[in-house]
Amino acid sequence: MKSLVISAIAMAAVDRLKQSILSLKGRRTFSYLAIAKQLAKKGFEVINFGVGQPDVDTPKPIIDEAKKALDEGFTKYTEASGIAELREAVAEYLSTRFNSNVKPSEVLITPGALPAIFLTYTGYVEPGDEVVIIEPSYPPYTELAILFNAKTLYIPLRWKGPEEGFELDIDLLEKSISSRTKLVVLNNPHNPTGYVIPFKYIEKIVELVRRVNAVVLVDEVYYEFVYDNTVFKSILSLDNWRDNVVYVNSFSKTFSMTGWRLGYLVAREDIVSRLTNVAVNIWSCPTSFVQRGGIAAIKRNEVMDYVKEVVELFRRRRDLMVSKLREVKDIEVWPSQGTFYLFPYIGKILDRLGINDEIFAEKLLYSKYVVVIPGSSFPDKAGKKFVRLSFAVDMDTISRGIERIKQFVEELKKVE
Ligand SMILES: Cc1ncc(COP(=O)(O)O)c(C=O)c1O
C-alpha cells in the first residue's frame, strides 16, 4: 500500500509540466497528414496537397559528399557553431547570392531553421514581451511565443482578390510597433500565402524596429522559390542589418534536405558567439557528416543548376494548379509569387454552406481523399477563409487532385 502511494506521488511530479508547455497545440497540419496515412493504409488513394517539402530527391553530389565523410570517419563532435569550412562557405554564398557582406564569424550552423528560430526567441524574448507576427503565419512563431510567455500581436495580410493577391498593410504595422515590441517576425517569401514582401517594406520595417530598439527575426527559407518577374531581395543586402536583424535560413527546402536537419543563423559576431553558448547546451554541434553535405550543396555548380531546374518545374506546376483551381466555382486563387504553396480563398463556399475551413478540409479528406491544410492552422485568424495547397507534387497528381476538389465542391452544393 505504502509503495503505491509513493509511486502515485512520483507520477504526479512528472505530470507537473510547465503551464506554457501544456498550452502548446502541437502541429495541426501533421494531424491531417496522419489521417491521410491511415486512409492510405486502408487502401484509399490519397492525394496529398499538405506536404511542406519538395518531392524531388536530395541532389546526388550532396549525398556523395556526406557518404564520403562517413567513410572517412567524420563522425565525431564538431565545433558547436559548425565546421569552419561550412561557415565560410555559407558566408561566401550569402555574400554573393544577396550582394551582402556576411563574415564566417557571423554564421551559426544549426540543425535546421527551426532551431535557429528557437535560439532567437531564447535570446530575446522575456515573459510579457510583445512579439509581432504577420498573419496567417508559420505556427512555430506563435508556439514559441506561448512557450516563452510572450504576448503576440498579429498583423493580418490583406486579401485583395485573385488579381492582386495579398498585401502587407505597412501603416497598420507601423502603428502596431511600439516600445513594448521585442521581436518582429518576418517570413519572406511567405508561408502559407506565397506573398513576397516588397523590399521597400523590408527597409521600412527595419527602420521602425530600430526606432523602438527591437529585433527583426527574418526567415527566408523559401528564398530560392520565387516565380515570374517577382523581385525578391534579401534583408541581408541592407548595409545596416547588423544592429537589428537576426537572420535564419536553411538547406531544407532549397536542396530538398528536410530530413537532414541543416540550417543557419546569421547575426552580428558577438550575438552569434552568445547564441552558440546556448546552442552547445542543447545540441552540442550540428551533425558532423551532414555539414559536409551542406558544403557540397552550396559549392557545387551542378547542384545550383539542379535547383534552378526544380524551381522552373515548380513554376509549371503552380501554373497548372492555378488554372485547374480557376475552373472550380467559387474558389478564388492568386498565383503565388514565391514558396510552393497556393492559398486560395474559399470564403464564398464556407459562407454559403455555413461551415468552417476545418470542416471543409475534413469532408474533403474523408470523401475524396484529398489533403489540404485549413487556413486557420496558420495563426491567428486571417487565414480562416482559405486553405493551403502545396504544388510540390507531380503534374498528374495536381490534375487529378483538383478534379476531385471540383467534384467535391459541386456535390457540396447539391447537399444545400
Ligand atoms: C517558414 C518556415 N520556416 C522554417 C521552416 C522549417 O525549416 P527547417 O526544416 O529547416 O527547420 C519551415 C518548414 O516548413 C517553414 O515553412
Tab-separated table of C-alpha atoms and ligand atoms in Angstrom:
chain	number	residue	atom	x	y	z
A	1	MET	CA	0.000	0.000	0.000
A	2	LYS	CA	2.785	2.332	1.025
A	3	SER	CA	4.728	1.808	-2.209
A	4	LEU	CA	1.584	2.562	-4.240
A	5	VAL	CA	1.255	5.940	-2.575
A	6	ILE	CA	4.895	6.748	-3.312
A	7	SER	CA	4.554	5.865	-6.983
A	8	ALA	CA	1.383	7.966	-7.244
A	9	ILE	CA	3.272	10.960	-5.899
A	10	ALA	CA	6.159	10.297	-8.313
A	11	MET	CA	3.756	10.237	-11.246
A	12	ALA	CA	2.228	13.491	-10.141
A	13	ALA	CA	5.687	15.039	-10.214
A	14	VAL	CA	6.333	14.187	-13.864
A	15	ASP	CA	2.880	15.459	-14.690
A	16	ARG	CA	3.865	18.860	-13.405
A	17	LEU	CA	4.961	20.207	-16.771
A	18	LYS	CA	5.164	23.957	-17.070
A	19	GLN	CA	1.864	25.635	-17.903
A	20	SER	CA	3.369	27.192	-21.040
A	21	ILE	CA	4.179	23.704	-22.364
A	22	LEU	CA	0.675	22.462	-21.598
A	23	SER	CA	-0.632	25.365	-23.670
A	24	LEU	CA	1.216	24.262	-26.829
A	25	LYS	CA	-1.021	22.813	-29.507
A	26	GLY	CA	1.467	20.696	-31.466
A	27	ARG	CA	1.365	20.895	-35.228
A	28	ARG	CA	-2.202	20.679	-36.520
A	29	THR	CA	-1.008	20.239	-40.097
A	30	PHE	CA	0.540	16.946	-39.018
A	31	SER	CA	-2.813	15.592	-37.804
A	32	TYR	CA	-4.256	15.852	-41.324
A	33	LEU	CA	-1.233	14.036	-42.658
A	34	ALA	CA	-1.729	11.324	-40.020
A	35	ILE	CA	-5.369	10.801	-41.094
A	36	ALA	CA	-4.195	10.655	-44.707
A	37	LYS	CA	-1.723	7.902	-43.793
A	38	GLN	CA	-4.464	5.878	-42.085
A	39	LEU	CA	-6.721	6.211	-45.123
A	40	ALA	CA	-3.886	5.184	-47.434
A	41	LYS	CA	-3.242	2.134	-45.242
A	42	LYS	CA	-6.881	1.144	-45.686
A	43	GLY	CA	-6.287	1.158	-49.445
A	44	PHE	CA	-7.692	4.568	-50.436
A	45	GLU	CA	-5.690	6.504	-53.000
A	46	VAL	CA	-4.909	9.666	-51.069
A	47	ILE	CA	-3.761	12.818	-52.840
A	48	ASN	CA	-1.665	14.931	-50.557
A	49	PHE	CA	-1.542	18.693	-51.087
A	50	GLY	CA	-0.476	19.135	-47.462
A	51	VAL	CA	3.218	18.494	-47.995
A	52	GLY	CA	5.693	21.130	-46.850
A	53	GLN	CA	8.726	19.831	-48.690
A	54	PRO	CA	9.947	19.341	-52.261
A	55	ASP	CA	9.124	15.903	-53.653
A	56	VAL	CA	12.462	15.640	-55.511
A	57	ASP	CA	15.490	13.758	-54.170
A	58	THR	CA	18.408	15.422	-52.414
A	59	PRO	CA	20.950	16.138	-55.222
A	60	LYS	CA	23.485	13.342	-55.611
A	61	PRO	CA	26.684	15.387	-55.012
A	62	ILE	CA	25.343	16.222	-51.540
A	63	ILE	CA	24.635	12.571	-50.755
A	64	ASP	CA	28.028	11.507	-52.143
A	65	GLU	CA	29.872	14.043	-50.025
A	66	ALA	CA	28.034	13.015	-46.837
A	67	LYS	CA	28.773	9.343	-47.587
A	68	LYS	CA	32.413	10.187	-48.186
A	69	ALA	CA	32.521	11.985	-44.840
A	70	LEU	CA	31.084	8.884	-43.148
A	71	ASP	CA	33.608	6.627	-44.882
A	72	GLU	CA	36.397	8.926	-43.755
A	73	GLY	CA	35.213	8.583	-40.166
A	74	PHE	CA	33.985	12.167	-39.920
A	75	THR	CA	31.547	11.122	-37.227
A	76	LYS	CA	32.638	12.915	-34.078
A	77	TYR	CA	31.603	16.190	-32.407
A	78	THR	CA	32.470	19.293	-34.382
A	79	GLU	CA	32.740	22.931	-33.314
A	80	ALA	CA	29.467	23.988	-31.668
A	81	SER	CA	28.901	26.718	-34.245
A	82	GLY	CA	29.618	24.365	-37.150
A	83	ILE	CA	32.795	23.449	-39.028
A	84	ALA	CA	34.848	26.389	-40.266
A	85	GLU	CA	34.641	25.265	-43.891
A	86	LEU	CA	30.833	25.311	-43.859
A	87	ARG	CA	30.617	28.667	-42.047
A	88	GLU	CA	32.990	30.112	-44.642
A	89	ALA	CA	31.023	28.546	-47.483
A	90	VAL	CA	27.714	29.925	-46.142
A	91	ALA	CA	29.191	33.414	-45.617
A	92	GLU	CA	30.593	33.470	-49.130
A	93	TYR	CA	27.397	32.055	-50.605
A	94	LEU	CA	25.177	34.644	-48.883
A	95	SER	CA	27.521	37.477	-49.778
A	96	THR	CA	27.483	36.526	-53.469
A	97	ARG	CA	23.853	35.463	-53.670
A	98	PHE	CA	22.449	38.520	-51.882
A	99	ASN	CA	25.100	41.101	-52.580
A	100	SER	CA	25.829	41.214	-48.894
A	101	ASN	CA	28.972	41.117	-46.759
A	102	VAL	CA	28.472	38.309	-44.278
A	103	LYS	CA	31.578	37.092	-42.404
A	104	PRO	CA	32.065	33.446	-41.349
A	105	SER	CA	32.105	34.551	-37.711
A	106	GLU	CA	28.570	35.889	-38.236
A	107	VAL	CA	27.242	32.432	-39.189
A	108	LEU	CA	25.987	29.830	-36.717
A	109	ILE	CA	25.222	26.431	-38.239
A	110	THR	CA	22.120	24.821	-36.718
A	111	PRO	CA	20.116	21.593	-37.144
A	112	GLY	CA	17.604	23.333	-39.442
A	113	ALA	CA	15.897	26.718	-39.496
A	114	LEU	CA	13.594	25.892	-36.593
A	115	PRO	CA	16.384	25.523	-34.017
A	116	ALA	CA	17.756	28.865	-35.243
A	117	ILE	CA	14.313	30.408	-34.680
A	118	PHE	CA	14.194	28.793	-31.238
A	119	LEU	CA	17.622	30.259	-30.391
A	120	THR	CA	16.448	33.709	-31.412
A	121	TYR	CA	13.431	33.544	-29.114
A	122	THR	CA	15.670	32.203	-26.341
A	123	GLY	CA	17.988	35.121	-26.879
A	124	TYR	CA	15.474	37.941	-26.983
A	125	VAL	CA	12.039	37.084	-25.648
A	126	GLU	CA	11.235	37.567	-21.959
A	127	PRO	CA	7.867	36.847	-20.297
A	128	GLY	CA	5.366	39.576	-21.119
A	129	ASP	CA	7.281	40.875	-24.170
A	130	GLU	CA	5.384	41.578	-27.345
A	131	VAL	CA	6.148	39.577	-30.486
A	132	VAL	CA	4.716	40.992	-33.717
A	133	ILE	CA	3.762	38.382	-36.300
A	134	ILE	CA	2.349	38.829	-39.788
A	135	GLU	CA	-0.639	36.520	-40.180
A	136	PRO	CA	-1.529	33.949	-41.390
A	137	SER	CA	1.757	32.583	-40.116
A	138	TYR	CA	4.026	29.592	-39.784
A	139	PRO	CA	2.755	28.076	-36.476
A	140	PRO	CA	6.065	27.839	-34.536
A	141	TYR	CA	6.323	31.653	-34.316
A	142	THR	CA	3.229	31.608	-32.119
A	143	GLU	CA	4.037	28.387	-30.297
A	144	LEU	CA	7.408	29.772	-29.220
A	145	ALA	CA	5.792	32.994	-28.039
A	146	ILE	CA	3.499	30.830	-25.874
A	147	LEU	CA	6.467	28.801	-24.623
A	148	PHE	CA	8.308	31.966	-23.602
A	149	ASN	CA	5.180	33.513	-22.050
A	150	ALA	CA	5.254	36.387	-24.507
A	151	LYS	CA	2.298	38.247	-25.991
A	152	THR	CA	1.559	38.016	-29.706
A	153	LEU	CA	0.369	40.871	-31.833
A	154	TYR	CA	-0.845	39.863	-35.283
A	155	ILE	CA	-0.754	41.982	-38.422
A	156	PRO	CA	-3.150	40.467	-40.974
A	157	LEU	CA	-2.132	40.377	-44.616
A	158	ARG	CA	-4.883	41.961	-46.683
A	159	TRP	CA	-6.585	39.757	-49.309
A	160	LYS	CA	-7.166	41.920	-52.361
A	161	GLY	CA	-8.641	39.208	-54.550
A	162	PRO	CA	-7.428	36.787	-57.221
A	163	GLU	CA	-5.836	39.504	-59.373
A	164	GLU	CA	-3.821	41.356	-56.762
A	165	GLY	CA	-3.357	38.717	-54.078
A	166	PHE	CA	-2.058	39.631	-50.630
A	167	GLU	CA	-0.638	42.870	-49.336
A	168	LEU	CA	1.068	43.883	-46.143
A	169	ASP	CA	-0.613	46.885	-44.536
A	170	ILE	CA	2.565	48.730	-43.707
A	171	ASP	CA	0.676	51.573	-41.985
A	172	LEU	CA	-1.003	49.106	-39.658
A	173	LEU	CA	2.351	47.504	-38.948
A	174	GLU	CA	3.820	50.911	-38.205
A	175	LYS	CA	1.021	51.643	-35.747
A	176	SER	CA	1.496	48.265	-34.075
A	177	ILE	CA	5.202	48.582	-33.377
A	178	SER	CA	5.735	50.242	-30.007
A	179	SER	CA	8.133	50.376	-27.095
A	180	ARG	CA	6.591	47.068	-25.957
A	181	THR	CA	7.740	45.313	-29.147
A	182	LYS	CA	10.720	42.997	-28.637
A	183	LEU	CA	10.647	40.918	-31.770
A	184	VAL	CA	9.089	41.344	-35.205
A	185	VAL	CA	8.964	38.116	-37.189
A	186	LEU	CA	9.178	38.326	-40.967
A	187	ASN	CA	8.850	35.290	-43.180
A	188	ASN	CA	9.742	36.141	-46.754
A	189	PRO	CA	8.729	34.577	-49.156
A	190	HIS	CA	5.717	33.967	-47.014
A	191	ASN	CA	4.268	30.627	-45.930
A	192	PRO	CA	1.306	29.994	-46.389
A	193	THR	CA	0.284	32.757	-48.836
A	194	GLY	CA	3.196	32.732	-51.299
A	195	TYR	CA	3.441	36.517	-50.954
A	196	VAL	CA	6.851	38.134	-51.394
A	197	ILE	CA	7.211	41.186	-49.176
A	198	PRO	CA	8.426	44.127	-51.303
A	199	PHE	CA	11.873	45.357	-50.348
A	200	LYS	CA	10.647	48.888	-49.675
A	201	TYR	CA	8.552	47.425	-46.845
A	202	ILE	CA	11.526	45.471	-45.511
A	203	GLU	CA	13.555	48.690	-45.392
A	204	LYS	CA	10.698	50.460	-43.653
A	205	ILE	CA	10.271	47.687	-41.070
A	206	VAL	CA	13.969	47.727	-40.214
A	207	GLU	CA	13.727	51.478	-39.690
A	208	LEU	CA	10.598	51.147	-37.493
A	209	VAL	CA	12.164	48.416	-35.414
A	210	ARG	CA	15.353	50.435	-34.991
A	211	ARG	CA	13.325	53.322	-33.552
A	212	VAL	CA	11.994	51.151	-30.723
A	213	ASN	CA	15.221	49.189	-30.300
A	214	ALA	CA	13.646	45.836	-31.156
A	215	VAL	CA	14.897	42.935	-33.267
A	216	VAL	CA	13.618	41.596	-36.597
A	217	LEU	CA	13.747	37.837	-36.947
A	218	VAL	CA	13.852	37.136	-40.665
A	219	ASP	CA	13.100	33.666	-42.000
A	220	GLU	CA	13.960	33.310	-45.691
A	221	VAL	CA	13.796	29.516	-46.061
A	222	TYR	CA	11.868	29.824	-49.355
A	223	TYR	CA	14.274	32.368	-50.909
A	224	GLU	CA	15.006	30.194	-53.921
A	225	PHE	CA	11.346	29.528	-54.756
A	226	VAL	CA	10.415	32.798	-56.444
A	227	TYR	CA	8.488	32.972	-59.721
A	228	ASP	CA	7.876	35.149	-62.775
A	229	ASN	CA	9.139	38.695	-62.526
A	230	THR	CA	8.832	38.920	-58.772
A	231	VAL	CA	11.824	40.634	-57.237
A	232	PHE	CA	13.000	39.041	-54.045
A	233	LYS	CA	15.717	40.920	-52.223
A	234	SER	CA	17.152	39.523	-49.017
A	235	ILE	CA	17.242	41.648	-45.892
A	236	LEU	CA	20.962	40.825	-45.780
A	237	SER	CA	21.524	43.141	-48.737
A	238	LEU	CA	20.901	46.090	-46.407
A	239	ASP	CA	24.162	47.659	-45.232
A	240	ASN	CA	22.869	48.146	-41.708
A	241	TRP	CA	21.327	44.738	-40.924
A	242	ARG	CA	23.727	44.001	-38.044
A	243	ASP	CA	22.151	46.134	-35.335
A	244	ASN	CA	18.603	44.873	-35.539
A	245	VAL	CA	18.429	41.698	-37.606
A	246	VAL	CA	18.706	38.040	-36.722
A	247	TYR	CA	18.530	36.078	-39.927
A	248	VAL	CA	17.505	32.444	-40.365
A	249	ASN	CA	17.815	30.173	-43.365
A	250	SER	CA	18.085	26.508	-44.150
A	251	PHE	CA	19.158	23.817	-46.600
A	252	SER	CA	15.821	22.046	-46.118
A	253	LYS	CA	13.690	23.440	-48.916
A	254	THR	CA	16.236	24.672	-51.478
A	255	PHE	CA	18.231	21.455	-51.593
A	256	SER	CA	15.418	19.096	-50.669
A	257	MET	CA	17.164	18.214	-47.399
A	258	THR	CA	14.324	18.465	-44.870
A	259	GLY	CA	15.298	15.250	-43.088
A	260	TRP	CA	18.997	16.081	-42.908
A	261	ARG	CA	18.365	18.914	-40.420
A	262	LEU	CA	20.749	21.636	-41.519
A	263	GLY	CA	20.243	25.388	-41.335
A	264	TYR	CA	21.918	28.523	-40.089
A	265	LEU	CA	21.508	31.736	-38.190
A	266	VAL	CA	23.256	34.950	-39.205
A	267	ALA	CA	23.748	37.800	-36.748
A	268	ARG	CA	26.418	40.183	-35.557
A	269	GLU	CA	29.545	38.310	-34.478
A	270	ASP	CA	29.147	38.798	-30.712
A	271	ILE	CA	25.494	37.711	-30.895
A	272	VAL	CA	26.478	34.535	-32.756
A	273	SER	CA	29.048	33.853	-30.085
A	274	ARG	CA	26.481	34.309	-27.269
A	275	LEU	CA	23.848	32.200	-29.003
A	276	THR	CA	26.450	29.481	-29.587
A	277	ASN	CA	26.713	29.294	-25.795
A	278	VAL	CA	23.013	28.396	-25.791
A	279	ALA	CA	23.242	26.010	-28.742
A	280	VAL	CA	26.068	23.990	-27.215
A	281	ASN	CA	23.848	23.205	-24.249
A	282	ILE	CA	21.099	21.845	-26.457
A	283	TRP	CA	22.616	20.001	-29.425
A	284	SER	CA	26.409	20.224	-28.803
A	285	CYS	CA	27.010	20.692	-32.519
A	286	PRO	CA	25.268	20.175	-35.848
A	287	THR	CA	25.617	16.601	-37.197
A	288	SER	CA	29.168	16.179	-38.484
A	289	PHE	CA	28.755	14.428	-41.855
A	290	VAL	CA	25.576	16.380	-42.660
A	291	GLN	CA	27.662	19.552	-42.561
A	292	ARG	CA	29.943	18.108	-45.226
A	293	GLY	CA	26.869	17.514	-47.385
A	294	GLY	CA	25.964	21.165	-46.818
A	295	ILE	CA	29.290	22.310	-48.239
A	296	ALA	CA	28.655	20.314	-51.416
A	297	ALA	CA	25.148	21.830	-51.640
A	298	ILE	CA	26.343	25.403	-51.875
A	299	LYS	CA	29.722	24.924	-53.514
A	300	ARG	CA	28.938	22.601	-56.387
A	301	ASN	CA	27.699	24.326	-59.530
A	302	GLU	CA	25.772	21.275	-60.717
A	303	VAL	CA	23.693	21.403	-57.531
A	304	MET	CA	22.707	25.019	-58.148
A	305	ASP	CA	21.831	24.148	-61.771
A	306	TYR	CA	19.606	21.360	-60.474
A	307	VAL	CA	17.917	23.728	-58.004
A	308	LYS	CA	17.106	26.110	-60.861
A	309	GLU	CA	15.507	23.257	-62.801
A	310	VAL	CA	13.417	22.305	-59.774
A	311	VAL	CA	12.206	25.897	-59.360
A	312	GLU	CA	11.240	26.008	-63.048
A	313	LEU	CA	9.398	22.702	-62.645
A	314	PHE	CA	7.565	24.097	-59.607
A	315	ARG	CA	6.581	27.197	-61.590
A	316	ARG	CA	4.930	24.999	-64.217
A	317	ARG	CA	3.164	23.008	-61.522
A	318	ARG	CA	1.946	26.209	-59.910
A	319	ASP	CA	0.556	27.379	-63.250
A	320	LEU	CA	-1.279	24.096	-63.739
A	321	MET	CA	-2.702	24.154	-60.226
A	322	VAL	CA	-3.849	27.754	-60.627
A	323	SER	CA	-5.551	27.109	-63.954
A	324	LYS	CA	-7.279	23.977	-62.627
A	325	LEU	CA	-8.431	25.724	-59.453
A	326	ARG	CA	-9.845	28.560	-61.532
A	327	GLU	CA	-12.264	26.019	-63.026
A	328	VAL	CA	-13.706	25.349	-59.567
A	329	LYS	CA	-16.713	27.527	-58.903
A	330	ASP	CA	-16.410	29.980	-56.031
A	331	ILE	CA	-12.741	29.296	-55.349
A	332	GLU	CA	-10.594	32.375	-55.850
A	333	VAL	CA	-6.917	31.798	-56.390
A	334	TRP	CA	-3.959	34.085	-56.828
A	335	PRO	CA	-0.736	32.682	-58.307
A	336	SER	CA	1.811	32.804	-55.525
A	337	GLN	CA	4.965	34.842	-56.089
A	338	GLY	CA	7.107	32.504	-54.026
A	339	THR	CA	7.212	29.290	-51.876
A	340	PHE	CA	5.495	26.173	-53.225
A	341	TYR	CA	2.048	26.862	-51.833
A	342	LEU	CA	-1.195	28.313	-53.084
A	343	PHE	CA	-3.589	29.827	-50.579
A	344	PRO	CA	-6.947	30.017	-52.345
A	345	TYR	CA	-9.906	31.876	-50.869
A	346	ILE	CA	-12.868	29.574	-50.198
A	347	GLY	CA	-14.944	32.082	-48.209
A	348	LYS	CA	-17.854	32.063	-50.655
A	349	ILE	CA	-18.240	28.293	-50.282
A	350	LEU	CA	-17.873	28.367	-46.493
A	351	ASP	CA	-20.353	31.227	-46.069
A	352	ARG	CA	-22.926	29.629	-48.313
A	353	LEU	CA	-22.785	26.284	-46.530
A	354	GLY	CA	-22.255	27.624	-43.036
A	355	ILE	CA	-19.144	25.514	-42.444
A	356	ASN	CA	-15.621	26.478	-41.438
A	357	ASP	CA	-12.308	25.730	-43.137
A	358	GLU	CA	-11.602	22.737	-40.894
A	359	ILE	CA	-14.876	21.043	-41.718
A	360	PHE	CA	-14.243	21.757	-45.391
A	361	ALA	CA	-10.801	20.097	-45.179
A	362	GLU	CA	-12.090	17.134	-43.169
A	363	LYS	CA	-15.023	16.469	-45.502
A	364	LEU	CA	-12.706	16.714	-48.496
A	365	LEU	CA	-10.279	14.274	-46.924
A	366	TYR	CA	-12.861	11.694	-45.882
A	367	SER	CA	-14.994	11.870	-49.029
A	368	LYS	CA	-12.422	12.464	-51.785
A	369	TYR	CA	-9.163	11.533	-50.037
A	370	VAL	CA	-7.524	14.850	-50.796
A	371	VAL	CA	-5.413	16.590	-48.141
A	372	VAL	CA	-5.470	20.385	-47.950
A	373	ILE	CA	-4.485	22.364	-44.875
A	374	PRO	CA	-7.181	24.624	-43.384
A	375	GLY	CA	-6.061	28.249	-43.296
A	376	SER	CA	-6.923	28.558	-39.617
A	377	SER	CA	-3.966	26.245	-38.886
A	378	PHE	CA	-1.762	29.275	-39.527
A	379	PRO	CA	-2.208	31.637	-36.579
A	380	ASP	CA	-4.031	33.779	-35.886
A	381	LYS	CA	-7.365	34.223	-37.693
A	382	ALA	CA	-6.635	35.878	-41.039
A	383	GLY	CA	-6.405	32.526	-42.840
A	384	LYS	CA	-9.724	31.097	-41.746
A	385	LYS	CA	-11.438	31.505	-45.123
A	386	PHE	CA	-8.579	29.929	-47.041
A	387	VAL	CA	-6.891	26.558	-47.483
A	388	ARG	CA	-3.253	25.847	-48.262
A	389	LEU	CA	-2.298	23.567	-51.140
A	390	SER	CA	1.267	22.556	-51.881
A	391	PHE	CA	2.307	22.194	-55.504
A	392	ALA	CA	5.361	20.152	-54.566
A	393	VAL	CA	3.614	17.174	-56.217
A	394	ASP	CA	3.679	15.911	-59.802
A	395	MET	CA	1.520	17.285	-62.621
A	396	ASP	CA	-0.724	14.247	-62.902
A	397	THR	CA	-1.459	14.343	-59.166
A	398	ILE	CA	-2.279	18.050	-59.413
A	399	SER	CA	-4.757	17.422	-62.254
A	400	ARG	CA	-6.464	14.516	-60.558
A	401	GLY	CA	-6.493	16.147	-57.125
A	402	ILE	CA	-8.054	19.396	-58.288
A	403	GLU	CA	-10.591	17.403	-60.323
A	404	ARG	CA	-11.628	15.708	-57.081
A	405	ILE	CA	-11.885	19.095	-55.349
A	406	LYS	CA	-14.084	20.315	-58.201
A	407	GLN	CA	-16.413	17.335	-57.815
A	408	PHE	CA	-16.403	17.802	-54.049
A	409	VAL	CA	-17.455	21.453	-54.315
A	410	GLU	CA	-20.205	20.568	-56.802
A	411	GLU	CA	-21.512	17.825	-54.538
A	412	LEU	CA	-21.389	20.137	-51.541
A	413	LYS	CA	-23.706	22.415	-53.476
A	414	LYS	CA	-26.129	19.552	-54.043
A	415	VAL	CA	-26.404	18.992	-50.279
A	416	GLU	CA	-27.622	22.582	-49.815
B	1	LIG	C1	8.513	29.463	-42.893
B	1	LIG	C2	9.263	28.255	-42.473
B	1	LIG	N1	10.349	28.396	-41.691
B	1	LIG	C3	11.044	27.322	-41.282
B	1	LIG	C4	10.680	26.046	-41.639
B	1	LIG	C5	11.454	24.881	-41.102
B	1	LIG	O1	12.679	24.749	-41.728
B	1	LIG	P1	13.677	23.623	-41.240
B	1	LIG	O2	13.170	22.313	-41.764
B	1	LIG	O3	14.979	23.989	-41.852
B	1	LIG	O4	13.724	23.655	-39.754
B	1	LIG	C6	9.550	25.855	-42.452
B	1	LIG	C7	9.111	24.492	-42.812
B	1	LIG	O5	8.019	24.255	-43.239
B	1	LIG	C8	8.827	26.990	-42.873
B	1	LIG	O6	7.731	26.865	-43.634
